[in-house]
XYZ file of C-alpha atoms in Angstrom:
737
model
C 0.000 0.000 0.000
C 1.491 3.349 -1.064
C 1.884 6.344 1.247
C -0.748 8.186 -0.749
C -3.227 5.316 -0.331
C -2.441 5.105 3.375
C -3.100 8.838 3.751
C -6.406 8.515 1.889
C -7.467 5.586 4.073
C -6.558 7.363 7.304
C -8.448 10.460 6.230
C -11.442 8.380 5.200
C -11.557 6.436 8.457
C -11.284 9.617 10.496
C -14.025 11.250 8.461
C -16.392 8.305 8.719
C -16.050 7.902 12.475
C -16.323 11.657 12.928
C -19.526 11.554 10.904
C -20.728 8.632 12.991
C -20.226 10.284 16.346
C -20.944 13.826 15.305
C -23.597 13.162 12.688
C -26.699 15.313 12.193
C -28.493 12.809 14.396
C -27.406 14.357 17.653
C -27.383 12.711 21.050
C -30.247 14.940 22.184
C -32.303 13.746 19.252
C -31.409 10.163 20.058
C -32.464 10.638 23.665
C -35.789 12.058 22.558
C -36.399 9.079 20.313
C -35.391 6.674 23.036
C -38.034 8.110 25.352
C -40.696 7.076 22.864
C -39.422 3.510 22.662
C -40.146 0.676 25.009
C -37.245 0.151 27.354
C -37.997 -3.527 27.523
C -35.448 -4.607 24.932
C -36.091 -8.270 25.429
C -39.625 -8.179 24.077
C -39.754 -10.074 20.796
C -42.282 -7.664 19.296
C -39.926 -4.703 19.702
C -37.206 -6.313 17.606
C -39.593 -7.553 14.959
C -40.429 -3.954 14.132
C -36.882 -3.569 12.809
C -37.132 -6.453 10.365
C -38.591 -6.249 6.908
C -38.571 -8.096 3.628
C -35.534 -7.648 1.425
C -37.879 -6.651 -1.398
C -39.034 -3.592 0.576
C -35.523 -2.219 1.124
C -33.324 0.107 -0.893
C -29.633 0.793 -0.695
C -27.525 -1.268 1.680
C -30.410 -3.074 3.429
C -28.689 -2.893 6.819
C -31.965 -3.436 8.676
C -32.651 -6.677 6.822
C -31.880 -10.105 8.361
C -29.093 -11.957 6.559
C -28.582 -15.706 6.713
C -24.983 -15.274 5.524
C -23.829 -13.598 8.721
C -25.756 -15.401 11.448
C -28.267 -18.126 12.253
C -29.920 -15.870 14.847
C -31.947 -13.846 12.368
C -29.816 -10.753 13.000
C -30.072 -7.779 10.717
C -26.923 -6.571 9.002
C -26.787 -3.660 11.452
C -26.938 -5.995 14.457
C -24.196 -8.306 13.168
C -20.604 -7.647 14.342
C -19.252 -8.392 10.862
C -19.072 -6.938 7.399
C -22.208 -8.225 5.663
C -23.596 -6.978 2.342
C -26.567 -7.991 0.171
C -27.326 -7.652 -3.524
C -31.096 -7.968 -3.548
C -33.429 -8.482 -6.482
C -33.839 -4.737 -6.987
C -30.082 -4.225 -7.281
C -29.751 -7.214 -9.599
C -32.320 -5.663 -11.913
C -30.763 -2.193 -11.713
C -27.316 -3.452 -12.761
C -28.742 -5.913 -15.279
C -27.178 -8.943 -13.582
C -27.114 -11.877 -16.000
C -25.801 -14.385 -13.482
C -25.150 -14.470 -9.744
C -21.499 -13.454 -10.279
C -22.636 -10.115 -11.720
C -24.569 -9.592 -8.493
C -21.565 -10.613 -6.385
C -19.331 -8.120 -8.207
C -21.595 -5.278 -7.078
C -20.655 -6.025 -3.438
C -17.685 -4.410 -1.648
C -14.272 -5.820 -2.586
C -15.474 -8.799 -4.656
C -13.795 -9.615 -7.991
C -15.428 -12.681 -9.542
C -15.098 -14.285 -12.965
C -15.724 -17.677 -14.571
C -12.774 -18.731 -16.726
C -12.963 -22.375 -17.879
C -11.230 -24.756 -15.517
C -11.674 -22.412 -12.558
C -15.465 -22.602 -12.229
C -16.600 -19.711 -10.085
C -13.373 -17.842 -9.383
C -13.602 -15.210 -6.635
C -10.940 -12.900 -5.192
C -11.945 -11.251 -1.920
C -9.996 -9.722 0.968
C -6.709 -10.896 -0.545
C -7.724 -14.544 -0.928
C -8.898 -16.664 -3.858
C -10.198 -20.104 -4.760
C -11.167 -22.364 -1.874
C -10.297 -19.613 0.631
C -13.564 -17.857 -0.318
C -16.500 -20.116 0.496
C -19.362 -20.122 -2.010
C -22.722 -21.372 -0.782
C -26.022 -22.239 -2.385
C -28.803 -21.468 0.090
C -26.292 -21.841 2.904
C -24.867 -25.149 1.593
C -21.252 -25.492 0.465
C -20.316 -27.890 -2.338
C -16.689 -27.818 -1.136
C -15.360 -27.665 -4.701
C -14.567 -24.512 -6.654
C -15.392 -25.895 -10.115
C -18.923 -26.643 -8.883
C -19.500 -22.900 -8.334
C -19.759 -21.985 -12.018
C -22.246 -19.092 -12.226
C -25.884 -19.858 -12.973
C -28.189 -17.419 -14.752
C -29.617 -14.852 -12.354
C -33.363 -15.166 -12.968
C -33.971 -17.957 -10.441
C -32.003 -16.197 -7.655
C -33.562 -13.845 -5.119
C -30.410 -12.270 -3.677
C -26.690 -12.741 -3.044
C -25.194 -12.310 0.444
C -21.590 -11.621 1.422
C -19.901 -11.965 4.811
C -16.322 -10.789 5.208
C -13.586 -12.870 6.772
C -13.686 -16.310 8.438
C -17.163 -17.816 8.740
C -16.202 -21.417 9.445
C -18.309 -21.226 12.610
C -21.350 -21.073 10.316
C -20.504 -23.259 7.345
C -17.539 -25.437 8.250
C -14.015 -25.611 6.851
C -12.724 -22.944 4.492
C -13.781 -19.306 4.111
C -10.693 -17.538 5.506
C -11.390 -14.682 3.079
C -15.169 -14.688 3.385
C -18.358 -16.374 2.166
C -20.790 -15.696 -0.667
C -24.292 -17.123 -0.367
C -26.503 -17.451 -3.459
C -30.161 -17.594 -2.401
C -32.812 -19.048 -4.711
C -36.355 -17.749 -5.056
C -38.850 -19.753 -2.987
C -42.616 -19.935 -2.744
C -43.877 -17.197 -0.450
C -47.113 -16.165 1.222
C -46.402 -12.472 0.515
C -47.930 -11.877 -2.897
C -49.176 -13.263 -6.177
C -46.474 -12.989 -8.847
C -46.867 -13.510 -12.571
C -44.063 -12.083 -14.676
C -42.148 -12.673 -17.893
C -38.893 -11.325 -19.268
C -37.372 -11.324 -22.726
C -34.129 -9.662 -23.832
C -31.866 -9.484 -26.864
C -28.291 -8.227 -26.989
C -25.237 -8.169 -29.230
C -23.891 -11.533 -30.429
C -27.450 -12.873 -30.650
C -27.616 -13.119 -26.880
C -31.197 -13.990 -25.942
C -32.987 -14.586 -22.653
C -36.580 -15.665 -22.144
C -37.863 -16.172 -18.612
C -41.059 -16.589 -16.653
C -41.871 -16.477 -12.937
C -45.030 -17.403 -11.027
C -45.860 -17.380 -7.305
C -49.416 -18.582 -6.767
C -51.669 -19.481 -3.835
C -53.400 -22.801 -4.453
C -55.542 -22.212 -1.365
C -55.178 -20.685 2.092
C -52.469 -23.147 3.142
C -50.554 -23.973 -0.067
C -48.389 -21.808 -2.302
C -46.318 -22.792 -5.318
C -43.577 -20.988 -7.224
C -42.019 -21.648 -10.615
C -39.155 -19.751 -12.212
C -37.635 -20.708 -15.560
C -35.086 -19.054 -17.837
C -33.545 -19.981 -21.177
C -30.371 -18.281 -22.437
C -28.536 -18.582 -25.740
C -25.585 -16.681 -27.211
C -23.098 -16.882 -30.079
C -20.502 -15.293 -27.785
C -18.038 -12.473 -28.391
C -15.255 -15.016 -28.981
C -15.119 -16.882 -32.300
C -17.059 -20.167 -32.288
C -17.974 -19.876 -28.598
C -21.686 -20.639 -28.452
C -23.623 -21.074 -25.217
C -27.054 -22.329 -24.255
C -28.375 -22.711 -20.732
C -31.641 -23.425 -18.951
C -32.516 -22.954 -15.281
C -35.637 -24.170 -13.502
C -36.611 -23.611 -9.858
C -39.859 -25.032 -8.452
C -41.014 -24.875 -4.827
C -44.120 -25.771 -2.842
C -44.880 -24.219 0.547
C -47.539 -25.942 2.662
C -48.850 -24.918 6.078
C -49.604 -28.329 7.581
C -50.798 -26.819 10.867
C -50.779 -23.258 12.240
C -47.325 -24.019 13.687
C -45.901 -26.507 11.163
C -44.940 -25.760 7.549
C -42.979 -27.563 4.875
C -41.215 -26.339 1.737
C -40.116 -28.657 -1.039
C -37.657 -26.964 -3.420
C -36.271 -28.423 -6.645
C -33.792 -26.835 -9.040
C -32.301 -28.026 -12.300
C -29.616 -26.264 -14.322
C -28.242 -27.314 -17.706
C -25.469 -25.488 -19.532
C -23.523 -26.257 -22.700
C -20.717 -24.172 -24.165
C -19.192 -25.065 -27.537
C -15.494 -24.322 -28.139
C -15.012 -22.686 -24.721
C -12.616 -19.753 -24.715
C -9.533 -20.566 -22.637
C -7.829 -17.231 -23.085
C -5.765 -15.139 -25.470
C -1.982 -15.761 -25.580
C 0.146 -12.866 -24.347
C 2.951 -11.460 -26.464
C 6.626 -12.190 -25.904
C 8.557 -11.328 -23.862
C 6.243 -12.194 -20.995
C 7.442 -9.730 -18.387
C 6.164 -6.501 -16.859
C 2.740 -5.484 -18.205
C 1.400 -8.371 -20.272
C 0.105 -7.410 -23.703
C -2.000 -9.062 -26.367
C -2.479 -8.569 -30.106
C -5.745 -6.627 -29.981
C -6.492 -7.374 -33.637
C -6.684 -11.089 -32.751
C -8.093 -10.789 -29.234
C -11.345 -12.575 -30.088
C -9.683 -15.529 -31.834
C -10.457 -18.919 -30.347
C -7.525 -21.357 -30.323
C -9.559 -24.229 -28.900
C -10.506 -27.145 -31.150
C -13.689 -26.908 -33.191
C -15.574 -29.415 -31.025
C -14.264 -28.221 -27.658
C -16.885 -28.532 -24.996
C -17.979 -27.575 -21.498
C -21.211 -28.973 -20.098
C -22.818 -29.056 -16.689
C -26.001 -30.686 -15.436
C -26.982 -29.796 -11.887
C -29.911 -30.903 -9.735
C -30.724 -29.568 -6.258
C -33.425 -30.819 -3.907
C -34.266 -29.439 -0.473
C -36.900 -30.467 2.024
C -37.350 -27.713 4.622
C -39.553 -28.278 7.673
C -40.304 -25.368 10.025
C -41.972 -25.910 13.377
C -42.883 -23.057 15.694
C -42.670 -24.650 19.121
C -43.701 -21.415 20.849
C -43.604 -17.684 20.220
C -39.978 -17.693 21.326
C -38.724 -21.062 20.019
C -38.601 -22.535 16.525
C -37.126 -25.625 14.904
C -35.978 -26.066 11.312
C -34.829 -29.239 9.578
C -33.308 -29.145 6.087
C -32.559 -32.242 4.051
C -30.495 -31.423 0.979
C -29.386 -33.327 -2.098
C -27.108 -32.221 -4.919
C -26.034 -34.064 -8.020
C -23.741 -32.514 -10.610
C -21.993 -33.689 -13.735
C -19.419 -31.504 -15.453
C -17.688 -32.378 -18.746
C -14.558 -30.788 -20.226
C -13.049 -31.539 -23.667
C -10.582 -28.880 -24.727
C -7.172 -27.848 -26.005
C -6.253 -25.340 -23.343
C -2.791 -23.752 -23.684
C -1.545 -21.354 -26.371
C 1.749 -19.482 -26.566
C 3.522 -17.177 -29.017
C 6.966 -17.840 -30.415
C 9.783 -15.363 -29.765
C 8.860 -13.210 -32.796
C 5.115 -13.232 -31.997
C 4.288 -14.574 -35.457
C 3.137 -18.117 -34.588
C 1.111 -19.710 -31.790
C 1.774 -23.169 -30.356
C -1.311 -25.096 -29.146
C -0.923 -27.757 -26.436
C -2.362 -29.331 -23.260
C -5.265 -31.414 -24.486
C -7.571 -32.333 -21.637
C -10.762 -34.349 -21.346
C -12.449 -34.859 -17.994
C -15.751 -35.602 -16.301
C -16.698 -34.776 -12.693
C -19.492 -36.765 -11.093
C -20.365 -35.227 -7.736
C -23.121 -36.027 -5.253
C -23.822 -34.379 -1.910
C -26.406 -35.555 0.611
C -26.930 -34.066 4.037
C -29.275 -33.019 6.790
C -29.152 -29.952 9.004
C -31.287 -29.355 12.094
C -31.441 -25.983 13.874
C -33.166 -24.822 17.050
C -33.591 -21.089 17.656
C -34.736 -19.587 20.942
C -35.320 -15.948 21.831
C -35.181 -15.672 25.602
C -33.692 -13.849 28.562
C -30.612 -14.201 30.702
C -30.016 -11.983 33.751
C -33.170 -10.035 32.787
C -31.625 -9.097 29.434
C -32.493 -10.429 26.022
C -30.559 -13.533 25.015
C -31.003 -15.225 21.620
C -29.703 -18.738 20.965
C -29.202 -21.047 18.016
C -28.183 -24.692 18.296
C -27.730 -27.180 15.520
C -26.101 -30.175 13.911
C -25.234 -31.010 10.312
C -24.231 -34.305 8.704
C -23.223 -34.617 5.054
C -21.593 -37.043 2.643
C -19.836 -35.490 -0.357
C -18.678 -37.899 -3.082
C -16.869 -37.157 -6.317
C -15.318 -39.250 -9.063
C -13.171 -37.730 -11.798
C -12.381 -39.141 -15.231
C -9.237 -37.367 -16.441
C -7.560 -37.941 -19.785
C -4.752 -35.605 -20.792
C -1.965 -35.387 -23.342
C 0.276 -33.080 -25.361
C 1.436 -31.285 -22.225
C 3.497 -28.189 -22.838
C 5.663 -29.063 -19.849
C 6.693 -32.260 -21.653
C 7.600 -30.445 -24.855
C 4.563 -31.833 -26.696
C 2.057 -29.871 -28.754
C -0.682 -30.329 -31.322
C 0.433 -27.816 -33.914
C 1.845 -24.379 -34.617
C -0.613 -21.987 -36.258
C -0.692 -18.508 -37.731
C -2.797 -16.342 -35.349
C -5.176 -14.893 -37.956
C -5.472 -17.902 -40.254
C -5.687 -21.486 -39.003
C -7.908 -24.552 -38.884
C -9.073 -25.316 -35.327
C -9.257 -29.093 -36.056
C -11.099 -31.621 -33.886
C -10.424 -33.139 -30.490
C -10.325 -36.695 -31.886
C -7.422 -35.643 -34.131
C -5.218 -35.175 -31.063
C -3.040 -38.254 -30.439
C -4.280 -40.314 -27.488
C -7.515 -38.359 -27.062
C -9.923 -40.610 -28.950
C -10.074 -43.438 -26.405
C -12.869 -41.972 -24.294
C -13.003 -41.190 -20.585
C -10.671 -42.952 -18.168
C -11.750 -43.268 -14.533
C -9.407 -41.594 -12.070
C -9.618 -41.037 -8.334
C -12.748 -40.979 -6.204
C -13.161 -39.108 -2.940
C -15.676 -39.343 -0.129
C -15.889 -36.677 2.565
C -18.140 -37.287 5.571
C -18.659 -34.313 7.858
C -20.424 -34.293 11.216
C -20.786 -30.850 12.761
C -22.345 -29.282 15.841
C -22.732 -25.530 16.252
C -24.010 -22.948 18.708
C -24.514 -19.202 18.445
C -25.666 -16.571 20.939
C -26.512 -12.867 21.021
C -26.497 -11.623 24.619
C -27.427 -8.057 25.521
C -25.124 -6.681 28.192
C -27.042 -3.407 28.374
C -29.673 -1.627 26.351
C -27.118 -0.603 23.725
C -24.371 -3.188 24.067
C -24.561 -6.785 22.839
C -22.134 -9.693 22.662
C -22.445 -12.088 19.695
C -20.590 -15.392 19.870
C -20.487 -18.565 17.806
C -18.728 -21.911 18.022
C -18.603 -24.912 15.679
C -17.062 -28.373 15.937
C -16.390 -30.415 12.770
C -15.390 -34.057 12.533
C -14.212 -34.898 9.003
C -13.683 -38.417 7.625
C -11.894 -38.537 4.283
C -11.480 -41.522 1.978
C -9.583 -41.502 -1.313
C -9.720 -44.305 -3.858
C -6.708 -43.513 -6.002
C -7.540 -45.860 -8.869
C -4.432 -47.445 -10.395
C -2.087 -44.926 -8.793
C 0.007 -45.455 -5.666
C -1.038 -45.426 -2.866
C -4.277 -47.101 -3.892
C -6.262 -45.709 -0.944
C -5.895 -42.964 1.651
C -7.956 -42.558 4.820
C -7.652 -39.474 7.048
C -9.576 -37.861 9.896
C -9.569 -34.313 11.198
C -11.287 -32.531 14.072
C -11.539 -28.788 14.255
C -13.088 -26.092 16.432
C -13.753 -22.618 15.027
C -15.608 -19.615 16.381
C -16.365 -15.926 16.524
C -16.805 -13.341 19.270
C -18.012 -9.838 18.550
C -19.363 -6.764 20.341
C -21.885 -4.268 18.963
C -22.427 -0.896 20.606
C -25.303 1.358 19.493
C -23.971 4.884 19.820
C -27.391 6.188 18.803
C -30.465 4.663 17.217
C -28.850 5.529 13.880
C -25.231 4.471 14.372
C -23.158 1.732 15.920
C -19.619 0.476 16.140
C -18.480 -3.135 16.390
C -15.398 -5.289 16.860
C -14.928 -9.011 16.331
C -12.447 -11.869 16.329
C -13.056 -14.995 14.241
C -11.143 -18.134 13.290
C -11.110 -20.591 10.396
C -9.871 -24.057 9.484
C -9.057 -25.339 6.010
C -8.323 -28.841 4.636
C -4.942 -29.578 3.023
C -4.946 -28.448 -0.588
C -7.921 -26.154 0.069
C -10.669 -28.639 -0.799
C -10.957 -32.357 -0.099
C -13.324 -33.225 -2.948
C -10.460 -32.762 -5.436
C -7.541 -33.610 -3.142
C -4.736 -35.826 -4.426
C -2.880 -38.433 -2.396
C 0.135 -36.137 -2.129
C -1.952 -33.397 -0.523
C -3.429 -35.570 2.242
C -1.042 -38.497 2.689
C 1.645 -36.711 4.698
C -0.234 -36.466 7.984
C -0.915 -32.825 7.222
C -3.088 -31.092 9.789
C -5.738 -28.546 8.933
C -4.521 -25.080 8.019
C -5.845 -22.343 10.278
C -6.518 -18.629 10.192
C -7.922 -15.749 12.176
C -9.273 -12.234 11.686
C -9.609 -9.047 13.703
C -12.227 -6.643 12.356
C -13.641 -3.315 13.502
C -16.303 -1.269 11.818
C -19.394 0.878 11.917
C -22.868 0.898 10.367
C -24.908 4.052 10.409
C -27.482 6.327 8.827
C -26.687 9.949 8.045
C -28.384 13.070 6.685
C -31.607 12.324 8.571
C -31.751 8.792 7.232
C -31.336 9.657 3.542
C -27.938 7.995 3.603
C -26.670 4.663 4.901
C -23.036 3.607 5.204
C -20.863 0.785 6.464
C -17.130 0.708 7.049
C -14.902 -2.193 8.052
C -11.167 -2.513 8.702
C -9.651 -5.981 9.032
C -6.467 -7.952 9.628
C -6.457 -11.594 8.445
C -3.738 -14.225 8.831
C -3.782 -17.602 7.083
C -1.104 -20.017 8.265
C 0.267 -23.561 8.061
C -0.709 -24.277 4.466
C 1.437 -26.501 2.198
C 4.520 -24.945 0.567
C 7.683 -26.289 -1.023
C 10.350 -27.354 1.452
C 13.236 -24.852 1.063
C 15.682 -27.683 1.819
C 14.172 -30.146 -0.659
C 12.136 -29.026 -3.671
C 10.588 -32.503 -3.951
C 9.101 -32.249 -0.465
C 6.128 -30.247 0.870
C 5.819 -28.851 4.385
C 3.124 -26.986 6.352
C 4.828 -23.628 6.768
C 2.967 -21.187 4.556
C 1.588 -17.920 5.914
C -0.308 -15.100 4.248
C -1.483 -11.798 5.724
C -4.162 -9.469 4.410
C -5.089 -6.017 5.694
C -7.777 -3.823 4.263
C -10.615 -1.354 4.514
C -14.069 -1.575 2.922
C -16.472 1.334 2.658
C -20.011 1.233 1.241
C -22.711 3.875 1.117
C -26.107 4.603 -0.368
C -27.546 8.137 -0.476
C -30.871 9.507 -1.643
C -29.412 12.795 -2.906
C -32.782 14.150 -4.007
C -36.214 12.513 -4.138
C -35.363 11.448 -7.691
C -31.604 10.856 -7.574
C -29.943 8.016 -5.665
C -26.247 7.170 -5.498
C -24.731 3.927 -4.285
C -21.128 2.808 -4.207
C -18.399 0.926 -2.442
C -14.624 0.800 -2.414
C -12.144 -1.684 -0.983
C -8.423 -1.326 -0.361
C -6.550 -4.622 0.027
C -2.941 -5.157 1.088
C -2.227 -8.902 0.783
C 1.174 -10.573 0.866
C 2.929 -13.838 1.604
C 4.792 -13.918 4.917
C 6.185 -17.376 4.231
C 5.801 -19.033 0.847
C 8.161 -21.041 -1.364
C 7.704 -22.496 -4.817
C 9.824 -24.553 -7.207
C 11.434 -22.692 -10.091
C 13.282 -25.123 -12.343
C 15.648 -27.040 -10.075
C 15.670 -24.398 -7.339
C 13.347 -23.219 -4.583
C 12.375 -19.546 -4.582
C 10.975 -17.606 -1.641
C 7.993 -15.371 -2.350
C 8.018 -13.597 1.000
C 6.513 -10.105 0.672
C 4.904 -10.862 -2.696
C 1.225 -10.436 -3.560
C -0.823 -13.523 -4.541
C -1.894 -13.952 -8.169
C -5.181 -12.382 -9.354
C -5.598 -10.344 -6.143
C -6.379 -6.647 -6.846
C -5.266 -3.893 -4.453
C -8.435 -1.888 -5.070
C -11.975 -2.657 -6.221
C -14.681 0.008 -6.491
C -18.266 0.355 -7.748
C -20.352 3.500 -8.196
C -23.867 3.904 -9.579
C -26.358 6.745 -9.992
C -30.064 6.140 -10.649
C -32.344 9.021 -11.620
C -36.131 8.969 -11.888
C -36.645 11.431 -14.743
C -40.449 11.127 -14.626
C -42.774 8.526 -13.114
C -42.398 6.577 -16.371
C -38.711 7.184 -17.194
C -35.609 6.145 -15.278
C -31.944 6.408 -16.213
C -28.809 5.063 -14.594
C -25.071 5.076 -15.080
C -22.474 2.953 -13.323
C -18.715 2.463 -13.113
C -16.537 -0.396 -11.898
C -12.797 -0.178 -11.223
C -10.430 -3.114 -10.672
C -6.746 -2.437 -10.112
C -3.878 -4.281 -11.750
C -3.249 -7.890 -10.639
C -0.119 -10.016 -10.769
C 0.167 -13.019 -13.089
C 2.800 -14.891 -11.084
C 3.916 -15.234 -7.483
C 7.240 -13.580 -8.304
C 5.249 -10.416 -9.181
C 7.292 -9.932 -12.372
C 4.215 -10.023 -14.652
C 0.879 -8.279 -14.319
C -2.187 -7.188 -16.254
C -3.423 -3.584 -16.337
C -6.182 -2.095 -14.221
C -9.484 -1.302 -15.893
C -12.602 0.812 -15.446
C -15.899 -0.231 -17.007
C -18.859 2.075 -17.544
C -22.443 1.111 -18.250
C -25.697 2.984 -18.625
C -29.365 2.134 -18.931
C -32.725 3.761 -19.608
C -36.001 2.233 -18.475
C -39.425 3.248 -19.761
C -42.729 2.125 -18.276
C -44.620 1.076 -21.391
C -47.813 0.456 -19.474
C -49.044 -0.272 -15.984
C -47.488 -3.729 -16.048
C -44.607 -3.513 -18.515
C -41.106 -1.973 -18.529
C -38.775 -1.605 -21.506
C -35.042 -1.245 -20.723
C -32.125 -0.395 -23.010
C -28.660 -1.029 -21.547
C -25.141 -0.441 -22.855
C -22.351 -2.455 -21.242
C -18.662 -1.492 -21.433
C -19.650 1.920 -22.714
C -16.090 2.926 -23.734
C -15.391 -0.455 -25.381
C -12.328 -1.011 -23.208
C -10.099 -4.028 -23.811
C -9.398 -5.630 -20.463
C -8.628 -8.942 -18.752
C -10.992 -10.271 -16.098
C -8.544 -13.017 -15.129
C -5.006 -14.185 -15.870
C -4.040 -17.867 -16.010
C -1.064 -18.292 -13.695
C 0.344 -21.397 -15.396
C 0.628 -19.901 -18.885
C -0.162 -16.171 -18.554
C -3.184 -16.362 -20.873
C -5.274 -13.206 -20.913
C -8.994 -13.840 -20.306
C -10.478 -10.965 -22.329
C -13.670 -9.358 -21.061
C -16.765 -8.571 -23.095
C -16.619 -5.616 -25.522
C -19.291 -2.917 -25.794
C -22.791 -4.301 -26.296
C -26.378 -3.052 -26.404
C -29.168 -4.978 -24.706
C -32.907 -4.376 -24.952
C -35.221 -6.086 -22.446
C -38.979 -6.206 -21.875
C -40.308 -7.133 -18.430
C -44.039 -7.850 -18.103
C -46.161 -8.391 -15.008
C -49.602 -9.904 -15.540
């Protein structure tokens, strides 16, 4: 972090806390309001007044309960952690096409979906398995399973900063993203349809229905179909998403929800990146005239078929106590068939194509979670409790077939960048023999957890959480040696945080949380080498302080968080023996996140966030040729120092709305030596929405307004530039009937 950035951060922090304590909402005003409130803070009815549906909120939604940050039903304001939500309104405002677009609107998140990396997320200085991604609070424990699904069937996306292992188990040193699906609701009748068309023949058709069958049964159906020719040559995509749910009130106190989801996606000739020009050092460059060329084979393929099922039973034991049981089932199949690596020769006139790879992932997850929540009293002060247990079995079998590895000096061909035949996968030597079964893993997890929010006074509360995980791991290594591996781990993680309400409009908080992480980051894809050395779980911890407050008489809302995270004891190369791996790695991340929403005038609203991240390795070694190199003090790959979003929405008339937005992502390194990097970028977008009739809206949207060439991601192994989408116009019609 530069001196200038440090000065800006210090000034910002001072200004925010000054605004918090000396805001227009004075202490006298707060005292007056307090006199009108019931002093009995432990009455359930008093707290329920603060809660409201996400659909009714605007801006940062800090008075909305968030499942991502707590099982106690706390609002974002009440939670001693950095929690943010992209609700359905925000998703529609930004034109989110998948849940990653929604995630990127949240503070500090930089997400993309390059092939082979599934749902890649960088957050708070960490990437990959260090950022937990959840589907309705359930982790698939495998990054490639997090490939983004089209946004229509999702209600909102939640983000919690820093370790949240006490909620969701191993992983999540950087934070957790939770993608929440639409469910049948008692709130309202919904009948809507959506159709859009954009550049590259990108089409979406979607329909959504929430309907009351009678006084005790409600059903919901959401379906979307997406097709596109893609902005990269020969990259065609088609995807369908279906979510169906049935809510039944069996008795006045007992209800059941059955939820089913099915997602199918197929991408022809997936784009694996654009080769960077030689020499590959400093700022990496590409030949912009060939940036949309696809070097994959003609019949390259990515496919996924995903099915989710959840059975959710809610029982209201009393006005203060409730019980929820969730049975969940997931089945996913992912297929890859590609030629993945491309590199220029020294004169940048020819491109070598190599690294053929064909693979299938068969994954199945079954589990059951039971939770008991009680709102009570302790020492005559409100005390809320949550207890629970979770048992799951996660199985995966992979079928890898590879050949023509660049590292072995093998390649398919050498082509002229602007003029070549892509050929077919079966033409590659050794690739026409079909799938070959590889290793299979089984991960059984038994967990018990407890969480409490205890008021210590009318304005001071203590929030704590603790989770115990017992993990049984079995690896069937196929024909490789060793043939089987069996390991067990036990871990205890937790959080303790304090929240102090300075006024009714502002608070400050502080928290400490811990995490635990399996060897290799994720056990569902672990190899024998990653788990067969009696490696213990890697651990981490975070200190965080922050504030959440309203300002300008409630027209503005803001949150600020400052954090210090340490991840330690992860596998690195032994400095004494490059063929050996030891648990000695350590990484530190410090940062500040600021988010705000302000109703500037009755018609003009601004919303934005900015994150500064200072991440570096304290202890990290890697093999370079026949030597071992230390990367101490270096920044991890694909981790930006700054991420920022800003958007203005203006209601021109009751029938016309316009908006403009900007997103900035700083430069990121392409290798751990920090000798190569890709440039920063700023993207602008704008939209205009017109109310055609009482029940119909027509929206025109321009993405990447300045047509900037930029890289969303850089492949560390070969420095391939994953080019982002160029300027495009989209027109959409949304109908309610």
